[in-house]
């Protein structure tokens, strides 16, 4: 599944993780938007993004697997 991540200063992001698991792929759309594909092994937890300005995270990502 694809997730849209919104924020500020996201340009140049080098990694995106869901519950500590790297996104299968991601694309920086602009400085405020990333589209990321959640890997099948991801778990609930934080969404972490690393950019040239540092590392940020948002808690509360809940994975609801498709049956």
PDB file of C-alpha atoms in Angstrom:
ATOM      1  CA  UNK A   1       0.000   0.000   0.000  1.00  0.00           C
ATOM      2  CA  UNK A   2       1.087   3.561  -0.667  1.00  0.00           C
ATOM      3  CA  UNK A   3       1.161   6.110   2.146  1.00  0.00           C
ATOM      4  CA  UNK A   4       1.365   9.880   1.753  1.00  0.00           C
ATOM      5  CA  UNK A   5       3.592  11.587   4.295  1.00  0.00           C
ATOM      6  CA  UNK A   6       3.053  15.318   4.753  1.00  0.00           C
ATOM      7  CA  UNK A   7       5.323  17.696   6.626  1.00  0.00           C
ATOM      8  CA  UNK A   8       7.943  20.378   6.113  1.00  0.00           C
ATOM      9  CA  UNK A   9      11.557  20.228   4.895  1.00  0.00           C
ATOM     10  CA  UNK A  10      11.158  16.715   3.415  1.00  0.00           C
ATOM     11  CA  UNK A  11      13.189  17.502   0.282  1.00  0.00           C
ATOM     12  CA  UNK A  12      16.232  15.269  -0.124  1.00  0.00           C
ATOM     13  CA  UNK A  13      14.856  12.523   2.132  1.00  0.00           C
ATOM     14  CA  UNK A  14      17.205   9.540   2.121  1.00  0.00           C
ATOM     15  CA  UNK A  15      15.143   7.040   4.092  1.00  0.00           C
ATOM     16  CA  UNK A  16      11.592   6.305   5.211  1.00  0.00           C
ATOM     17  CA  UNK A  17      10.766   3.614   7.773  1.00  0.00           C
ATOM     18  CA  UNK A  18       7.496   2.238   9.140  1.00  0.00           C
ATOM     19  CA  UNK A  19       7.806   0.648  12.572  1.00  0.00           C
ATOM     20  CA  UNK A  20      11.568   0.388  11.999  1.00  0.00           C
ATOM     21  CA  UNK A  21      11.192  -1.347   8.616  1.00  0.00           C
ATOM     22  CA  UNK A  22      12.416   0.475   5.517  1.00  0.00           C
ATOM     23  CA  UNK A  23       9.785   1.502   2.986  1.00  0.00           C
ATOM     24  CA  UNK A  24       9.768  -0.753  -0.073  1.00  0.00           C
ATOM     25  CA  UNK A  25      10.201   2.431  -2.117  1.00  0.00           C
ATOM     26  CA  UNK A  26       9.491   6.128  -1.767  1.00  0.00           C
ATOM     27  CA  UNK A  27       9.445   9.297  -3.829  1.00  0.00           C
ATOM     28  CA  UNK A  28       9.849  12.857  -2.632  1.00  0.00           C
ATOM     29  CA  UNK A  29       7.103  14.745  -4.434  1.00  0.00           C
ATOM     30  CA  UNK A  30       8.105  18.150  -3.060  1.00  0.00           C
ATOM     31  CA  UNK A  31       9.443  19.671   0.159  1.00  0.00           C
ATOM     32  CA  UNK A  32       6.192  18.880   1.966  1.00  0.00           C
ATOM     33  CA  UNK A  33       5.134  15.502   0.501  1.00  0.00           C
ATOM     34  CA  UNK A  34       6.551  11.974   0.256  1.00  0.00           C
ATOM     35  CA  UNK A  35       4.743   8.998  -1.265  1.00  0.00           C
ATOM     36  CA  UNK A  36       6.016   5.731   0.218  1.00  0.00           C
ATOM     37  CA  UNK A  37       5.202   2.070  -0.375  1.00  0.00           C
ATOM     38  CA  UNK A  38       4.912   0.162   2.894  1.00  0.00           C
ATOM     39  CA  UNK A  39       6.930  -3.074   2.900  1.00  0.00           C
ATOM     40  CA  UNK A  40       5.018  -6.284   3.638  1.00  0.00           C
ATOM     41  CA  UNK A  41       7.171  -6.833   6.750  1.00  0.00           C
ATOM     42  CA  UNK A  42       6.391  -3.416   8.284  1.00  0.00           C
ATOM     43  CA  UNK A  43       4.862  -3.230  11.740  1.00  0.00           C
ATOM     44  CA  UNK A  44       2.919  -0.612  13.686  1.00  0.00           C
ATOM     45  CA  UNK A  45       5.000   2.084  15.339  1.00  0.00           C
ATOM     46  CA  UNK A  46       6.751   5.274  14.269  1.00  0.00           C
ATOM     47  CA  UNK A  47       7.062   6.685  10.771  1.00  0.00           C
ATOM     48  CA  UNK A  48      10.695   7.830  10.526  1.00  0.00           C
ATOM     49  CA  UNK A  49      12.097  10.117   7.818  1.00  0.00           C
ATOM     50  CA  UNK A  50      15.753  11.081   7.387  1.00  0.00           C
ATOM     51  CA  UNK A  51      16.509  14.268   5.443  1.00  0.00           C
ATOM     52  CA  UNK A  52      19.626  16.404   4.990  1.00  0.00           C
ATOM     53  CA  UNK A  53      18.350  18.513   7.902  1.00  0.00           C
ATOM     54  CA  UNK A  54      18.165  15.535  10.262  1.00  0.00           C
ATOM     55  CA  UNK A  55      15.860  12.799  11.423  1.00  0.00           C
ATOM     56  CA  UNK A  56      12.197  13.130  12.347  1.00  0.00           C
ATOM     57  CA  UNK A  57       9.460  10.733  13.359  1.00  0.00           C
ATOM     58  CA  UNK A  58       5.737  10.612  14.002  1.00  0.00           C
ATOM     59  CA  UNK A  59       4.304   8.002  16.321  1.00  0.00           C
ATOM     60  CA  UNK A  60       0.974   6.298  15.850  1.00  0.00           C
ATOM     61  CA  UNK A  61       1.404   4.448  12.548  1.00  0.00           C
ATOM     62  CA  UNK A  62      -0.937   1.450  12.731  1.00  0.00           C
ATOM     63  CA  UNK A  63      -0.583  -1.329  10.199  1.00  0.00           C
ATOM     64  CA  UNK A  64      -3.842  -3.034   9.259  1.00  0.00           C
ATOM     65  CA  UNK A  65      -2.792  -5.966   7.065  1.00  0.00           C
ATOM     66  CA  UNK A  66      -5.031  -6.940   4.199  1.00  0.00           C
ATOM     67  CA  UNK A  67      -6.394 -10.442   4.784  1.00  0.00           C
TER      68      UNK A  67
END
